[in-house]
Tab-separated table of C-alpha atoms in Angstrom:
chain	number	residue	atom	x	y	z
A	1	MET	CA	101.045	104.849	101.169
A	2	GLU	CA	100.363	101.140	100.895
A	3	LEU	CA	102.272	98.736	98.624
A	4	GLN	CA	100.423	95.570	97.658
A	5	LEU	CA	102.149	92.710	95.815
A	6	THR	CA	100.127	89.753	94.533
A	7	LYS	CA	101.605	86.291	93.822
A	8	VAL	CA	105.310	87.006	94.241
A	9	ARG	CA	107.513	84.162	93.008
A	10	PHE	CA	111.317	84.028	93.085
A	11	GLN	CA	113.533	81.266	91.750
A	12	HIS	CA	117.299	80.998	92.351
A	13	GLU	CA	119.399	78.343	90.635
A	14	THR	CA	123.137	77.667	91.015
A	15	TYR	CA	125.247	75.586	88.649
A	16	PRO	CA	128.537	73.653	89.057
A	17	SER	CA	131.767	75.630	89.035
A	18	HIS	CA	133.015	74.050	85.795
A	19	THR	CA	130.014	75.239	83.722
A	20	GLU	CA	129.747	78.504	81.846
A	21	GLN	CA	126.559	79.511	83.654
A	22	ALA	CA	127.060	80.349	87.307
A	23	SER	CA	123.520	81.077	88.478
A	24	ARG	CA	120.078	82.249	87.395
A	25	GLN	CA	117.462	84.331	89.191
A	26	VAL	CA	113.846	84.842	88.109
A	27	LEU	CA	111.425	87.242	89.839
A	28	VAL	CA	107.752	87.211	88.841
A	29	ILE	CA	105.067	89.446	90.376
A	30	SER	CA	101.541	88.943	89.146
A	31	ASP	CA	100.205	92.342	90.215
A	32	VAL	CA	101.543	95.497	91.875
A	33	GLU	CA	99.441	98.268	93.383
A	34	ILE	CA	100.275	101.366	95.397
A	35	ARG	CA	97.281	102.726	97.291
A	36	ASP	CA	97.050	106.292	98.524
A	37	ARG	CA	96.066	106.343	102.212
A	38	LEU	CA	96.798	110.013	102.916
A	39	ALA	CA	93.864	111.717	104.620
A	40	ASP	CA	94.240	114.878	102.511
A	41	SER	CA	94.198	112.958	99.231
A	42	LYS	CA	91.082	111.873	97.333
A	43	ILE	CA	93.036	109.353	95.257
A	44	ASN	CA	92.456	105.650	95.892
A	45	LYS	CA	95.011	103.857	93.690
A	46	PHE	CA	98.280	105.690	93.109
A	47	LEU	CA	99.731	103.060	90.743
A	48	TYR	CA	98.245	99.943	89.180
A	49	GLN	CA	98.158	98.003	85.907
A	50	TYR	CA	96.363	99.827	83.122
A	51	SER	CA	93.827	98.091	80.934
A	52	SER	CA	91.033	99.289	78.661
A	53	GLU	CA	88.887	98.176	75.763
A	54	HIS	CA	91.690	98.938	73.313
A	55	MET	CA	94.372	97.506	75.632
A	56	PRO	CA	92.782	94.488	77.386
A	57	LYS	CA	94.506	92.771	80.254
A	58	GLN	CA	95.909	89.350	79.392
A	59	THR	CA	94.689	86.490	81.536
A	60	ASN	CA	98.026	84.939	82.523
A	61	SER	CA	100.215	88.032	82.220
A	62	ASN	CA	102.597	89.075	85.011
A	63	MET	CA	102.983	92.737	85.794
A	64	VAL	CA	106.701	92.437	86.656
A	65	TYR	CA	109.134	89.936	85.159
A	66	VAL	CA	112.871	90.044	85.920
A	67	LYS	CA	115.381	87.446	84.745
A	68	ALA	CA	119.113	87.529	85.485
A	69	VAL	CA	121.685	84.999	84.224
A	70	HIS	CA	125.233	85.087	85.622
A	71	LYS	CA	127.991	83.604	83.473
A	72	ARG	CA	131.700	82.946	83.932
A	73	PRO	CA	133.800	84.160	80.981
A	74	ASP	CA	136.707	82.108	82.356
A	75	PRO	CA	135.907	79.157	84.689
A	76	SER	CA	139.317	79.533	86.362
A	77	VAL	CA	138.436	83.077	87.524
A	78	LYS	CA	135.572	83.867	89.894
A	79	THR	CA	134.487	87.020	88.087
A	80	GLU	CA	130.992	86.838	86.613
A	81	GLU	CA	128.949	88.688	84.011
A	82	CYS	CA	125.222	89.234	84.210
A	83	SER	CA	122.617	89.268	81.449
A	84	LEU	CA	119.505	91.065	82.693
A	85	ARG	CA	116.018	91.238	81.193
A	86	VAL	CA	113.091	93.250	82.598
A	87	SER	CA	109.472	93.383	81.413
A	88	LEU	CA	106.564	95.466	82.715
A	89	GLN	CA	102.885	95.710	81.892
A	90	PRO	CA	101.194	99.068	81.059
A	91	LEU	CA	100.907	101.374	84.070
A	92	ARG	CA	98.269	103.795	85.357
A	93	LEU	CA	99.383	106.631	87.653
A	94	ASN	CA	97.066	108.882	89.679
A	95	ILE	CA	99.246	111.400	91.492
A	96	ASP	CA	98.075	113.832	94.150
A	97	GLN	CA	100.298	116.782	95.077
A	98	ASP	CA	100.373	115.837	98.774
A	99	SER	CA	101.232	112.233	97.910
A	100	LEU	CA	104.035	113.345	95.594
A	101	PHE	CA	105.638	115.484	98.314
A	102	PHE	CA	105.154	112.732	100.886
A	103	LEU	CA	106.993	110.185	98.729
A	104	LYS	CA	109.769	112.676	97.968
A	105	LYS	CA	110.276	113.366	101.671
A	106	PHE	CA	110.140	109.653	102.521
A	107	PHE	CA	112.797	108.594	100.010
A	108	THR	CA	114.919	111.620	100.917
A	109	GLU	CA	114.950	110.423	104.518
A	110	ILE	CA	115.712	106.850	103.458
A	111	THR	CA	118.687	107.900	101.320
A	112	GLY	CA	119.958	110.394	103.913
A	113	GLY	CA	119.405	113.504	101.774
A	114	ASN	CA	119.108	117.117	102.869
A	115	LEU	CA	115.730	117.517	104.587
A	116	ASP	CA	116.122	121.078	105.863
A	117	ASN	CA	116.127	122.643	102.416
A	118	PRO	CA	115.835	120.245	99.464
A	119	SER	CA	116.509	123.053	96.987
A	120	ASP	CA	119.867	123.979	98.594
A	121	PRO	CA	122.555	122.182	96.575
A	122	ASP	CA	125.339	122.921	99.089
A	123	PRO	CA	124.027	122.525	102.627
A	124	LYS	CA	126.243	123.784	105.439
A	125	PRO	CA	127.772	121.077	107.632
A	126	ARG	CA	126.391	120.857	111.122
A	127	SER	CA	128.758	121.754	113.912
A	128	ARG	CA	129.723	119.035	116.359
A	129	PRO	CA	130.904	119.444	119.922
A	130	VAL	CA	134.623	119.018	120.496
A	131	SER	CA	134.347	117.227	123.784
A	132	GLY	CA	131.652	115.780	125.969
A	133	GLY	CA	129.211	115.478	123.045
A	134	SER	CA	125.467	115.730	122.987
A	135	VAL	CA	122.637	113.341	122.510
A	136	GLY	CA	122.609	112.007	118.964
A	137	ALA	CA	126.190	113.132	118.092
A	138	PRO	CA	128.416	110.286	116.819
A	139	ALA	CA	131.267	109.263	119.066
A	140	PRO	CA	134.874	109.573	117.785
A	141	VAL	CA	136.353	106.406	116.312
A	142	ILE	CA	139.995	106.906	117.442
A	143	THR	CA	141.272	109.601	119.818
A	144	VAL	CA	144.969	109.956	120.504
A	145	GLY	CA	146.986	112.227	122.801
A	146	GLN	CA	144.305	113.701	125.104
A	147	PRO	CA	145.313	112.649	128.654
A	148	ASP	CA	143.372	115.497	130.281
A	149	ILE	CA	139.988	114.183	129.102
A	150	PRO	CA	138.458	111.534	131.389
A	151	GLY	CA	138.100	108.104	129.867
A	152	GLU	CA	140.867	108.605	127.258
A	153	VAL	CA	144.129	106.675	127.139
A	154	GLY	CA	147.012	108.774	128.335
A	155	ASN	CA	149.904	106.385	128.034
A	156	ASN	CA	151.734	106.715	124.688
A	157	GLN	CA	153.425	103.337	125.181
A	158	GLU	CA	150.041	101.582	125.348
A	159	LEU	CA	148.933	103.403	122.203
A	160	LEU	CA	152.029	102.216	120.333
A	161	MET	CA	151.446	98.633	121.443
A	162	LYS	CA	147.820	98.761	120.289
A	163	PHE	CA	148.917	100.245	116.965
A	164	ASP	CA	151.422	97.389	116.428
A	165	GLU	CA	148.733	94.805	117.200
A	166	MET	CA	146.314	96.445	114.765
A	167	GLN	CA	149.002	96.571	112.071
A	168	GLN	CA	149.810	92.869	112.508
A	169	SER	CA	146.117	91.977	112.358
A	170	MET	CA	145.691	93.942	109.126
A	171	ALA	CA	148.721	92.237	107.585
A	172	SER	CA	147.424	88.756	108.417
A	173	GLN	CA	144.000	89.589	106.986
A	174	ALA	CA	145.558	90.953	103.789
A	175	SER	CA	147.556	87.752	103.324
A	176	MET	CA	144.401	85.657	103.732
A	177	SER	CA	142.461	87.617	101.093
A	178	SER	CA	145.328	88.130	98.612
A	179	GLY	CA	144.366	85.068	96.547
A	180	THR	CA	140.717	86.055	96.235
A	181	SER	CA	139.735	88.090	93.169
A	182	GLY	CA	136.642	90.238	92.783
A	183	ALA	CA	136.540	91.181	96.499
A	184	SER	CA	138.341	93.683	98.763
A	185	SER	CA	138.737	93.980	102.562
A	186	ASP	CA	138.533	96.927	104.907
A	187	GLN	CA	140.366	97.540	108.213
A	188	ASP	CA	138.072	95.119	110.055
A	189	GLY	CA	138.778	92.335	107.580
A	190	THR	CA	135.252	92.209	106.166
A	191	GLU	CA	134.983	91.387	102.472
A	192	GLN	CA	133.312	93.897	100.176
A	193	SER	CA	131.950	92.480	96.916
A	194	GLN	CA	132.520	94.413	93.732
A	195	PRO	CA	129.522	95.798	91.802
A	196	VAL	CA	128.008	93.293	89.412
A	197	PHE	CA	129.064	93.717	85.784
A	198	ILE	CA	125.974	93.790	83.571
A	199	LYS	CA	127.148	92.620	80.161
A	200	ASN	CA	123.828	93.248	78.399
A	201	PHE	CA	120.476	94.640	79.460
A	202	ILE	CA	117.092	94.260	77.762
A	203	PHE	CA	113.961	96.190	78.684
A	204	SER	CA	111.140	94.997	76.454
A	205	PRO	CA	108.473	95.665	75.328
A	206	ASP	CA	107.556	99.359	75.442
A	207	VAL	CA	105.565	100.311	78.541
A	208	PRO	CA	102.653	102.738	77.960
A	209	ILE	CA	101.821	104.927	80.967
A	210	ARG	CA	98.635	106.916	81.458
A	211	LEU	CA	99.089	109.726	83.949
A	212	ASP	CA	96.741	111.931	85.954
A	213	TYR	CA	98.115	114.643	88.237
A	214	HIS	CA	96.081	116.807	90.598
A	215	GLY	CA	97.646	119.966	92.023
A	216	LYS	CA	96.212	121.475	95.192
A	217	LYS	CA	96.426	125.121	94.059
A	218	TRP	CA	99.168	125.897	96.571
A	219	VAL	CA	102.840	126.624	95.936
A	220	ASP	CA	105.728	124.997	97.792
A	221	ARG	CA	108.704	127.380	97.621
A	222	GLU	CA	111.108	124.778	99.034
A	223	HIS	CA	111.258	123.187	95.573
A	224	GLY	CA	112.009	126.481	93.821
A	225	THR	CA	109.622	129.176	92.671
A	226	LEU	CA	109.050	127.910	89.117
A	227	ALA	CA	108.853	124.239	90.077
A	228	GLY	CA	106.580	125.068	93.005
A	229	VAL	CA	104.179	127.017	90.788
A	230	LEU	CA	104.069	124.249	88.154
A	231	VAL	CA	103.574	121.499	90.717
A	232	GLY	CA	100.923	123.433	92.622
A	233	LEU	CA	98.851	124.756	89.733
A	234	ALA	CA	99.273	122.088	87.058
A	235	ASN	CA	96.669	119.416	86.401
A	236	LEU	CA	97.048	116.523	83.976
A	237	ASN	CA	94.162	114.423	82.710
A	238	CYS	CA	94.837	111.221	80.755
A	239	SER	CA	98.320	112.291	79.698
A	240	GLU	CA	100.164	109.521	77.886
A	241	LEU	CA	103.846	108.680	77.798
A	242	LYS	CA	105.870	105.603	76.995
A	243	LEU	CA	109.009	103.986	78.381
A	244	LYS	CA	110.729	102.830	75.229
A	245	ARG	CA	112.384	99.449	74.950
A	246	LEU	CA	116.114	99.299	75.656
A	247	ASN	CA	118.781	96.886	74.452
A	248	TYR	CA	122.255	97.756	75.768
A	249	LYS	CA	125.156	95.403	74.911
A	250	HIS	CA	128.262	97.416	75.842
A	251	GLY	CA	128.412	96.556	79.534
A	252	LEU	CA	127.671	98.555	82.685
A	253	LEU	CA	129.389	98.194	86.065
A	254	GLY	CA	126.876	98.257	88.869
A	255	LEU	CA	123.141	98.791	89.205
A	256	ASP	CA	123.638	102.511	89.839
A	257	LYS	CA	125.040	103.051	86.354
A	258	LEU	CA	122.278	100.890	84.887
A	259	GLN	CA	119.651	103.019	86.622
A	260	ALA	CA	121.282	106.231	85.425
A	261	TYR	CA	121.419	104.897	81.856
A	262	CYS	CA	117.729	103.924	81.836
A	263	VAL	CA	116.563	107.229	83.329
A	264	ASN	CA	118.672	109.220	80.878
A	265	GLU	CA	117.381	107.268	77.856
A	266	TRP	CA	113.736	107.566	78.901
A	267	ILE	CA	113.880	111.261	79.792
A	268	THR	CA	115.676	112.071	76.538
A	269	ASP	CA	113.056	110.178	74.521
A	270	ILE	CA	110.156	111.814	76.406
A	271	LEU	CA	111.511	115.327	75.942
A	272	LYS	CA	112.321	114.677	72.303
A	273	SER	CA	109.170	112.992	71.003
A	274	GLN	CA	106.483	112.646	73.691
A	275	LEU	CA	105.850	116.160	74.994
A	276	PRO	CA	102.693	116.650	72.869
A	277	SER	CA	101.123	113.537	74.419
A	278	ILE	CA	101.874	114.825	77.920
A	279	LEU	CA	100.770	118.408	77.279
A	280	GLY	CA	97.578	117.065	75.722
A	281	GLY	CA	96.345	116.318	79.240
A	282	VAL	CA	96.865	119.814	80.685
A	283	GLY	CA	93.534	121.226	81.897
A	284	PRO	CA	90.783	120.860	79.257
A	285	MET	CA	93.254	120.036	76.459
A	286	HIS	CA	92.350	116.335	76.617
A	287	SER	CA	88.823	117.124	75.416
A	288	PHE	CA	90.145	119.092	72.452
A	289	VAL	CA	92.575	116.263	71.664
A	290	GLN	CA	89.651	113.828	71.646
A	291	LEU	CA	87.756	116.129	69.305
A	292	GLY	CA	90.721	116.324	66.936
A	293	GLN	CA	91.173	112.554	67.053
A	294	GLY	CA	87.527	112.077	66.053
A	295	ILE	CA	87.874	114.438	63.090
A	296	ARG	CA	91.044	112.633	62.017
A	297	ASP	CA	89.362	109.200	62.223
A	298	LEU	CA	86.410	110.454	60.169
A	299	PHE	CA	88.690	110.959	57.163
A	300	TRP	CA	91.553	108.543	57.831
A	301	LEU	CA	89.741	105.321	58.766
A	302	PRO	CA	88.002	104.982	55.335
A	303	VAL	CA	91.380	105.351	53.599
A	304	GLU	CA	92.978	102.840	55.959
A	305	GLN	CA	90.159	100.329	55.484
A	306	TYR	CA	90.298	100.720	51.683
A	307	LYS	CA	94.037	100.042	51.662
A	308	LYS	CA	93.513	97.018	53.878
A	309	ASP	CA	90.715	95.135	52.097
A	310	GLY	CA	88.946	97.594	49.776
A	311	ARG	CA	85.816	97.862	51.979
A	312	ILE	CA	85.464	101.631	51.906
A	313	VAL	CA	81.872	101.552	53.226
A	314	ARG	CA	83.097	99.715	56.320
A	315	GLY	CA	85.745	102.409	56.695
A	316	PHE	CA	83.116	105.169	56.558
A	317	GLN	CA	81.109	103.371	59.235
A	318	ARG	CA	84.128	103.086	61.532
A	319	GLY	CA	85.068	106.710	60.925
A	320	ALA	CA	81.559	107.968	61.633
A	321	THR	CA	81.330	105.888	64.824
A	322	SER	CA	84.700	107.137	66.099
A	323	PHE	CA	83.842	110.735	65.208
A	324	SER	CA	80.470	110.679	66.953
A	325	THR	CA	81.838	108.967	70.082
A	326	SER	CA	84.889	111.222	70.360
A	327	THR	CA	82.856	114.377	69.729
A	328	ALA	CA	80.208	113.401	72.267
A	329	MET	CA	82.816	112.529	74.922
A	330	ALA	CA	84.697	115.776	74.348
A	331	MET	CA	81.562	117.905	74.597
A	332	LEU	CA	80.400	116.063	77.713
A	333	GLU	CA	83.778	116.518	79.433
A	334	LEU	CA	83.962	120.214	78.535
A	335	THR	CA	80.394	120.835	79.696
A	336	ASN	CA	80.990	118.884	82.898
A	337	ARG	CA	84.122	120.924	83.620
A	338	VAL	CA	82.176	124.172	83.247
A	339	VAL	CA	79.387	122.877	85.490
A	340	GLN	CA	81.836	121.684	88.156
A	341	SER	CA	83.637	125.052	88.066
A	342	VAL	CA	80.334	126.877	88.637
A	343	GLN	CA	79.504	124.467	91.448
A	344	TYR	CA	82.908	125.020	93.087
A	345	VAL	CA	82.538	128.813	92.984
A	346	ALA	CA	78.995	128.606	94.393
A	347	GLU	CA	80.121	126.306	97.221
A	348	VAL	CA	83.016	128.572	98.172
A	349	THR	CA	80.709	131.601	98.190
A	350	TYR	CA	78.142	129.690	100.240
A	351	ASP	CA	80.759	128.800	102.858
A	352	MET	CA	81.889	132.443	103.014
A	353	VAL	CA	78.426	133.890	103.721
A	354	THR	CA	77.104	131.047	105.908
A	355	PRO	CA	78.340	130.170	109.425
A	356	GLY	CA	78.703	126.585	110.538
A	357	PRO	CA	79.797	123.526	108.541
A	358	GLY	CA	80.402	123.688	104.827
A	359	CYS	CA	77.747	122.797	102.301
A	360	ARG	CA	79.557	119.592	101.327
A	361	VAL	CA	79.367	118.343	104.912
A	362	GLN	CA	75.650	119.092	105.140
A	363	ARG	CA	74.764	117.104	102.003
A	364	ARG	CA	74.598	113.310	101.986
A	365	ARG	CA	77.182	111.863	99.673
A	366	LEU	CA	75.885	109.811	96.777
A	367	ARG	CA	76.910	106.256	95.987
A	368	GLY	CA	79.687	107.051	93.547
A	369	PRO	CA	79.874	107.651	89.802
A	370	PRO	CA	76.710	106.588	87.915
A	371	ALA	CA	77.027	103.586	85.630
A	372	ASP	CA	74.703	104.879	82.940
A	373	MET	CA	72.130	107.520	82.081
A	374	ARG	CA	69.488	105.946	84.320
A	375	GLU	CA	71.691	106.071	87.455
A	376	GLY	CA	72.727	109.607	86.567
A	377	VAL	CA	69.114	110.787	86.477
A	378	GLU	CA	68.394	108.899	89.707
A	379	ASN	CA	71.341	110.551	91.463
A	380	ALA	CA	70.251	113.931	90.116
A	381	TYR	CA	66.739	113.416	91.505
A	382	ILE	CA	68.157	112.491	94.930
A	383	ALA	CA	70.411	115.553	94.920
A	384	ILE	CA	67.524	117.896	94.020
A	385	THR	CA	65.038	116.531	96.553
A	386	GLU	CA	67.510	116.370	99.430
A	387	GLY	CA	69.018	119.748	98.563
A	388	PHE	CA	65.729	121.654	98.602
A	389	SER	CA	64.515	119.751	101.686
A	390	ASN	CA	67.666	120.686	103.613
A	391	THR	CA	67.407	124.312	102.511
A	392	ALA	CA	63.783	124.590	103.614
A	393	TYR	CA	64.536	122.824	106.901
A	394	ASN	CA	67.409	125.227	107.685
A	395	ILE	CA	65.248	128.277	106.984
A	396	VAL	CA	62.414	127.063	109.249
A	397	GLU	CA	64.787	125.969	112.014
A	398	VAL	CA	66.722	129.239	112.137
A	399	ALA	CA	63.579	131.396	111.906
A	400	THR	CA	61.874	129.410	114.676
A	401	LYS	CA	64.890	129.668	116.962
A	402	GLU	CA	65.198	133.423	116.439
A	403	HIS	CA	61.452	133.902	116.944
A	404	GLN	CA	61.625	132.148	120.292
A	405	GLN	CA	64.474	134.369	121.432
A	406	LYS	CA	63.620	137.775	119.871
A	407	GLY	CA	60.089	137.485	118.613
A	408	MET	CA	58.919	138.582	115.172
A	409	THR	CA	61.892	140.954	114.758
A	410	GLY	CA	64.364	138.103	115.214
A	411	ALA	CA	62.481	135.895	112.761
A	412	VAL	CA	62.510	138.623	110.081
A	413	GLY	CA	66.216	139.266	110.678
A	414	ALA	CA	67.011	135.562	110.397
A	415	ALA	CA	65.108	135.379	107.111
A	416	ILE	CA	67.049	138.358	105.761
A	417	ARG	CA	70.371	136.827	106.804
A	418	LEU	CA	69.440	133.596	105.035
A	419	VAL	CA	68.837	135.316	101.698
A	420	PRO	CA	72.427	134.844	100.325
A	421	PRO	CA	72.671	131.098	101.105
A	422	THR	CA	69.080	130.577	99.958
A	423	VAL	CA	69.927	132.146	96.599
A	424	LEU	CA	73.119	130.074	96.243
A	425	SER	CA	71.596	126.726	97.240
A	426	PRO	CA	69.604	126.229	94.001
A	427	VAL	CA	72.743	126.936	91.968
A	428	ILE	CA	74.695	124.299	93.892
A	429	ILE	CA	71.863	121.779	93.658
A	430	ALA	CA	71.320	122.344	89.936
A	431	THR	CA	75.029	122.030	89.085
A	432	GLU	CA	75.366	118.842	91.141
A	433	ALA	CA	72.333	117.293	89.434
A	434	THR	CA	73.606	118.313	85.999
A	435	SER	CA	77.028	116.873	86.757
A	436	ASN	CA	75.463	113.512	87.665
A	437	VAL	CA	73.431	113.384	84.450
A	438	LEU	CA	76.468	114.261	82.340
A	439	GLY	CA	78.553	111.690	84.208
A	440	GLY	CA	75.951	109.003	83.525
A	441	MET	CA	75.898	109.843	79.806
A	442	ARG	CA	79.694	109.754	79.686
A	443	ASN	CA	79.950	106.390	81.447
A	444	GLN	CA	77.259	104.903	79.204
A	445	LEU	CA	79.152	105.937	76.079
A	446	GLN	CA	82.484	104.765	77.478
A	447	PRO	CA	82.180	102.005	80.136
A	448	ASP	CA	85.938	102.088	80.811
A	449	ALA	CA	85.552	105.603	82.246
A	450	ARG	CA	83.421	104.411	85.187
A	451	LYS	CA	85.857	101.591	85.928
A	452	GLU	CA	88.731	104.078	86.013
A	453	ASP	CA	86.778	106.403	88.309
A	454	GLU	CA	86.068	103.579	90.751
A	455	GLU	CA	89.750	102.615	90.878
A	456	LYS	CA	91.012	106.181	90.927
A	457	TRP	CA	88.858	107.855	93.562
A	458	LYS	CA	88.221	106.879	97.130
A	459	GLU	CA	84.724	105.807	98.153
A	460	ASN	CA	82.019	108.416	97.538
A	461	GLN	CA	84.395	110.674	95.614
A	462	THR	CA	83.642	111.691	92.018
């Protein structure tokens, strides 16, 4: 996974000790992208800023904006309070199942979690050797009273002297740090700063998120049976959710509590009021949602336009345009899904009855999603001509090779063995050509769809 930050700017200002403001920090990031570089994933951009015709990208907008102001309630005391404000631009997420598990494993390793069995809430502690130790086992910090072990101190008098010295050192360090507030010291005398007190926190405005998730049709039992089935079999297409704005003024001690508060508020809001928007992207549901939205606009937009300025004819025009576009897009997506399903079944069957490389490896990949109807027809023509040429070439090559080895009997046998793949090849070619034509029609009706496909999929993936 690759993290790309564009135009990162950070500003830190400190103010005199007699002022109310202690310091100010501003972090601005123009653009943030996470690119999926896993070999098993077809996704190109995992996370990036979302923009469309209805939600255009602002020219001078920054994707991440963080501002923190530290104040002193009492100038005579060093304790400070922080006012924090965070803003984000709309997000687009394209999640592959392998990428999701990779990130989970990565952050589990970073935070020192349980890697052997993530679903086990109470992992058993690992046994450690009593003496001698092994490679990788941590050494004991203090060992007392083991004179029979080589390398250990066996003189109790020396241990008492060292204990007195350590006690005196701790006392002197405690006296030095007794007048300092807001910090504590450990046995080594190092100061440990207290968590920052966040007096108020603002997260504004709302952040829309469009989410696509692609399961790989396999179940990972390490995450539990139910969760593994849902993660492996679920697919989301253009699901929408929103991180609502937050304004908390009651104070939180530490960033950990702030993170827990934000996650709890967002999850509660999503489960309470946003589940229909998420479930609307499950499988082919997005197409039916589009169809319903078009029917709604057909009747609602004239009423809305009449209430706005009394131009009911203009409202009927807008409603008819939205209805026709939404209906056409929904029908194209549903038809394309059926065609792609037939193509997938035919390709799997072809690979089962034919030795050698798969049919996808044998075909030359096209140049990506078509921009319009013309490119769709052109791609379909290329797929048909190359598909039938490759099929005919394979039949002649195999029959010629068998004829040279076994004569006419071998050539007839080779032709008989090639009957199943020869029957399946036209189905695969026809479905691929149809899918290109439908994709061109879809991208011509909705130009944003082609832009999303180019950002979402890796090169030559549709």
